[in-house]
CSV table of C-alpha atoms and ligand atoms in Angstrom, one decimal:
chain,number,residue,atom,x,y,z
A,20,UNK,CA,-30.6,137.4,121.0
A,21,UNK,CA,-34.2,138.1,122.6
A,22,UNK,CA,-34.1,136.0,126.2
A,23,UNK,CA,-37.9,137.0,126.9
A,24,UNK,CA,-40.4,134.6,126.2
A,25,UNK,CA,-39.7,130.8,126.6
A,26,UNK,CA,-39.9,130.0,129.9
A,27,UNK,CA,-37.9,127.7,131.1
A,28,UNK,CA,-38.6,124.3,132.3
A,29,UNK,CA,-35.7,124.0,134.2
A,30,UNK,CA,-36.7,126.6,136.9
A,31,UNK,CA,-40.2,124.4,137.3
A,32,UNK,CA,-39.5,123.8,141.5
A,33,UNK,CA,-41.3,120.6,140.5
A,34,UNK,CA,-38.6,119.1,137.9
A,35,UNK,CA,-35.7,117.5,139.1
A,36,UNK,CA,-32.2,119.4,137.5
A,37,UNK,CA,-32.1,118.2,133.6
A,38,UNK,CA,-35.7,116.9,133.5
A,39,UNK,CA,-37.9,118.4,130.9
A,40,UNK,CA,-42.1,118.2,131.7
A,41,UNK,CA,-43.6,115.9,129.2
A,42,UNK,CA,-47.8,115.5,128.9
A,43,UNK,CA,-47.5,112.2,126.8
A,44,UNK,CA,-46.6,108.4,128.0
A,45,UNK,CA,-43.3,107.8,126.8
A,46,UNK,CA,-42.6,103.7,127.0
A,47,UNK,CA,-39.0,102.6,127.5
A,48,UNK,CA,-38.4,98.9,127.1
A,49,UNK,CA,-34.8,97.1,126.6
A,50,UNK,CA,-36.8,94.1,124.6
A,51,UNK,CA,-40.4,93.0,123.7
A,52,UNK,CA,-43.0,93.8,126.1
A,53,UNK,CA,-43.6,89.6,127.3
A,54,UNK,CA,-47.0,87.9,127.5
A,55,UNK,CA,-48.3,87.2,131.0
A,56,UNK,CA,-50.9,84.9,131.6
A,57,UNK,CA,-53.1,86.6,135.0
A,58,UNK,CA,-53.1,82.4,135.2
A,59,UNK,CA,-49.4,81.8,135.1
A,60,UNK,CA,-48.6,85.1,137.0
A,61,UNK,CA,-47.1,85.1,140.1
A,62,UNK,CA,-45.0,87.7,142.2
A,63,UNK,CA,-42.6,86.2,144.8
A,64,UNK,CA,-40.7,87.9,147.8
A,65,UNK,CA,-37.5,86.2,148.5
A,66,UNK,CA,-35.3,86.2,152.0
A,67,UNK,CA,-32.1,84.7,153.5
A,68,UNK,CA,-34.4,82.7,155.8
A,69,UNK,CA,-35.1,79.8,153.1
A,70,UNK,CA,-38.8,81.4,153.3
A,71,UNK,CA,-40.1,82.5,150.1
A,72,UNK,CA,-43.5,84.5,150.5
A,73,UNK,CA,-45.3,84.2,146.3
A,74,UNK,CA,-48.9,85.9,146.0
A,75,UNK,CA,-50.6,84.8,142.5
A,76,UNK,CA,-52.7,87.3,140.7
A,77,UNK,CA,-56.1,87.1,142.8
A,78,UNK,CA,-54.1,87.2,146.0
A,79,UNK,CA,-52.4,90.1,144.8
A,80,UNK,CA,-55.3,91.6,143.9
A,81,UNK,CA,-57.1,90.8,147.5
A,82,UNK,CA,-54.6,93.2,149.3
A,83,UNK,CA,-55.2,96.3,150.3
A,84,UNK,CA,-54.4,98.6,147.6
A,85,UNK,CA,-54.1,102.4,147.4
A,86,UNK,CA,-54.5,105.1,145.1
A,87,UNK,CA,-51.0,106.5,144.2
A,88,UNK,CA,-50.3,110.4,142.5
A,89,UNK,CA,-46.9,110.7,142.4
A,90,UNK,CA,-44.3,112.6,140.0
A,91,UNK,CA,-42.5,110.0,137.6
A,92,UNK,CA,-38.5,111.1,136.5
A,93,UNK,CA,-36.7,109.5,133.5
A,94,UNK,CA,-33.3,109.2,133.8
A,95,UNK,CA,-33.6,109.5,129.7
A,96,UNK,CA,-35.0,114.0,131.1
A,97,UNK,CA,-38.4,113.7,130.5
A,98,UNK,CA,-40.8,113.9,133.6
A,99,UNK,CA,-44.5,113.6,134.5
A,100,UNK,CA,-46.5,115.2,137.3
A,101,UNK,CA,-49.2,113.8,139.0
A,102,UNK,CA,-49.6,110.5,137.4
A,103,UNK,CA,-52.5,108.5,139.2
A,104,UNK,CA,-51.9,104.4,140.0
A,105,UNK,CA,-53.8,101.9,141.5
A,106,UNK,CA,-51.5,98.9,143.5
A,107,UNK,CA,-50.3,97.7,147.0
A,108,UNK,CA,-48.1,99.1,149.2
A,109,UNK,CA,-44.3,96.7,149.4
A,110,UNK,CA,-45.6,97.5,153.2
A,111,UNK,CA,-48.0,95.1,152.9
A,112,UNK,CA,-46.3,93.2,150.8
A,113,UNK,CA,-42.7,92.8,153.4
A,114,UNK,CA,-45.2,92.9,156.8
A,115,UNK,CA,-44.8,88.8,157.1
A,116,UNK,CA,-40.7,88.9,155.7
A,117,UNK,CA,-37.9,88.6,157.9
A,118,UNK,CA,-34.4,89.6,156.8
A,119,UNK,CA,-31.7,90.9,158.0
A,120,UNK,CA,-30.3,91.9,154.7
A,121,UNK,CA,-30.3,95.5,153.0
A,122,UNK,CA,-30.3,94.7,149.4
A,123,UNK,CA,-33.4,93.9,146.9
A,124,UNK,CA,-32.7,92.9,143.7
A,125,UNK,CA,-35.8,93.1,141.2
A,126,UNK,CA,-36.5,90.3,138.7
A,127,UNK,CA,-38.7,91.3,135.9
A,128,UNK,CA,-40.4,89.0,133.6
A,129,UNK,CA,-38.5,89.1,130.9
A,130,UNK,CA,-35.3,89.2,132.5
A,131,UNK,CA,-34.8,92.8,133.6
A,132,UNK,CA,-33.2,93.3,137.0
A,133,UNK,CA,-32.8,96.6,138.6
A,134,UNK,CA,-31.5,97.2,142.4
A,135,UNK,CA,-32.7,99.3,145.3
A,136,UNK,CA,-32.1,99.3,149.0
A,137,UNK,CA,-35.4,98.1,151.4
A,138,UNK,CA,-35.4,100.4,153.5
A,139,UNK,CA,-36.3,102.9,149.9
A,140,UNK,CA,-38.7,100.6,149.7
A,141,UNK,CA,-40.7,100.6,152.8
A,142,UNK,CA,-42.4,103.5,154.5
A,143,UNK,CA,-44.8,104.3,151.6
A,144,UNK,CA,-42.3,105.0,149.1
A,145,UNK,CA,-43.0,102.0,146.1
A,146,UNK,CA,-46.0,100.1,145.5
A,147,UNK,CA,-46.9,96.5,143.0
A,148,UNK,CA,-48.7,98.5,141.0
A,149,UNK,CA,-51.4,97.1,138.3
A,150,UNK,CA,-53.6,100.2,137.4
A,151,UNK,CA,-53.1,103.4,135.9
A,152,UNK,CA,-55.2,105.7,135.2
A,153,UNK,CA,-58.1,104.2,136.8
A,154,UNK,CA,-57.4,101.4,133.8
A,155,UNK,CA,-55.7,98.0,133.9
A,156,UNK,CA,-51.4,98.7,133.7
A,157,UNK,CA,-51.4,98.8,129.8
A,158,UNK,CA,-48.7,96.0,128.7
A,159,UNK,CA,-46.4,98.2,127.5
A,160,UNK,CA,-46.2,100.1,130.4
A,161,UNK,CA,-45.6,96.7,132.7
A,162,UNK,CA,-48.5,95.2,132.9
A,163,UNK,CA,-49.7,93.0,135.0
A,164,UNK,CA,-47.9,95.0,137.7
A,165,UNK,CA,-44.7,96.9,137.7
A,166,UNK,CA,-43.0,98.1,140.6
A,167,UNK,CA,-43.7,101.7,140.9
A,168,UNK,CA,-40.4,103.3,143.3
A,169,UNK,CA,-41.3,107.5,142.1
A,170,UNK,CA,-38.4,108.9,144.4
A,171,UNK,CA,-36.3,107.3,142.0
A,172,UNK,CA,-35.4,107.5,138.2
A,173,UNK,CA,-37.8,105.5,136.3
A,174,UNK,CA,-35.4,102.6,135.4
A,175,UNK,CA,-36.0,101.3,139.0
A,176,UNK,CA,-39.4,101.1,138.5
A,177,UNK,CA,-39.4,97.4,137.0
A,178,UNK,CA,-42.4,96.6,134.7
A,179,UNK,CA,-43.5,93.3,134.6
A,180,UNK,CA,-41.7,92.7,137.7
A,181,UNK,CA,-41.8,88.7,139.1
A,182,UNK,CA,-39.7,88.7,142.5
A,183,UNK,CA,-37.7,90.7,144.7
A,184,UNK,CA,-34.9,88.5,146.2
A,185,UNK,CA,-32.9,89.9,149.1
A,186,UNK,CA,-29.0,90.7,149.4
A,187,UNK,CA,-26.2,90.8,151.1
A,188,UNK,CA,-24.9,93.3,148.7
A,189,UNK,CA,-25.8,96.7,146.2
A,190,UNK,CA,-25.1,94.4,143.4
A,191,UNK,CA,-25.8,96.4,139.7
A,192,UNK,CA,-28.8,95.2,138.2
A,193,UNK,CA,-29.2,95.5,134.0
A,194,UNK,CA,-29.3,99.5,133.4
A,195,UNK,CA,-27.0,99.8,136.9
A,196,UNK,CA,-24.3,97.6,134.5
A,197,UNK,CA,-24.4,99.5,131.6
A,198,UNK,CA,-23.1,102.6,133.7
A,199,UNK,CA,-26.3,104.1,135.8
A,200,UNK,CA,-26.1,105.0,139.1
A,201,UNK,CA,-26.3,102.7,141.5
A,202,UNK,CA,-28.5,104.6,143.3
A,203,UNK,CA,-31.1,106.5,140.9
A,204,UNK,CA,-31.9,110.0,142.9
A,205,UNK,CA,-33.9,112.8,140.3
A,206,UNK,CA,-32.7,115.6,143.0
A,207,UNK,CA,-29.4,114.7,143.4
A,208,UNK,CA,-29.2,113.7,139.6
A,209,UNK,CA,-27.1,110.0,139.9
A,210,UNK,CA,-27.8,109.3,136.3
A,211,UNK,CA,-24.6,107.9,135.4
A,212,UNK,CA,-22.4,106.4,137.8
B,8,LIG,N1,-38.5,94.9,132.8
B,8,LIG,C1,-38.5,96.2,132.7
B,8,LIG,N2,-38.6,97.2,133.0
B,8,LIG,C2,-38.2,98.5,133.0
B,8,LIG,C3,-37.8,98.8,131.9
B,8,LIG,C4,-37.2,98.1,130.7
B,8,LIG,O1,-36.4,98.0,130.1
B,8,LIG,N3,-37.8,96.7,131.2
B,8,LIG,N4,-37.2,99.9,131.6
B,8,LIG,C5,-37.2,101.0,132.5
B,8,LIG,C6,-37.3,102.2,132.2
B,8,LIG,S1,-35.1,102.7,131.4
B,8,LIG,C7,-38.4,103.5,132.2
B,8,LIG,S2,-37.9,105.2,132.4
B,8,LIG,C8,-39.2,102.9,132.6
B,8,LIG,C9,-40.0,103.3,131.6
B,8,LIG,O2,-41.5,102.5,131.7
B,8,LIG,P1,-42.4,103.2,130.7
B,8,LIG,O3,-42.1,102.4,129.7
B,8,LIG,O4,-44.0,102.6,131.8
B,8,LIG,O5,-42.7,104.4,130.7
B,8,LIG,O6,-39.5,101.2,133.0
B,8,LIG,C10,-38.8,100.6,133.7
B,8,LIG,N5,-38.9,99.4,134.2
B,9,LIG,MO1,-35.2,104.8,131.3
């Protein structure tokens, strides 16, 4: 068979191993899209010190925000390069949070959870995103706001994020309990445990 012609996506240096490029924006949700009235929306961070840090929707929008252009990689093998978001850095949200714990469980409206390492959410690595491509984030993509952790497989970017809870151990979240990797680095192909 001729081997000429097709450019192999796997050889694209911007693509992690085993990923292919898509120009669509697939929707992957384990359940229905929750309806969240911005008046009822809140985001919180809970640390072991008992302190709960809470933001209403207007309070979130009043925080300094950033334009973010990043590549995203889904464990089902699609990658999308140069996606554009607007949101608040987790550095801003964690600024006044005192914690000695290393791990975080993200909880979403609707019940989805995913586990993360606090150090991997700081230093410009993660955001609460509320715009995509210059528009309010669509409900099916996690609107009004989702976690954005682009250096990990996209299942870690919890849609409809509601709170982050500090935890002393790296307990598995929703997909991690079904065998997805606890960490999920696409460059190391940490797909399944
Ligand atoms: N709350 C919630 N967040 C979620 C999911 C989900 O089912 N529920 N799916 C995850 C998975 S597996 C992926 S690949 C991305 C998909 O995001 P998208 O639908 O905007 O492409 O969201 C992640 N965040
Ligand atoms: Mo996914």
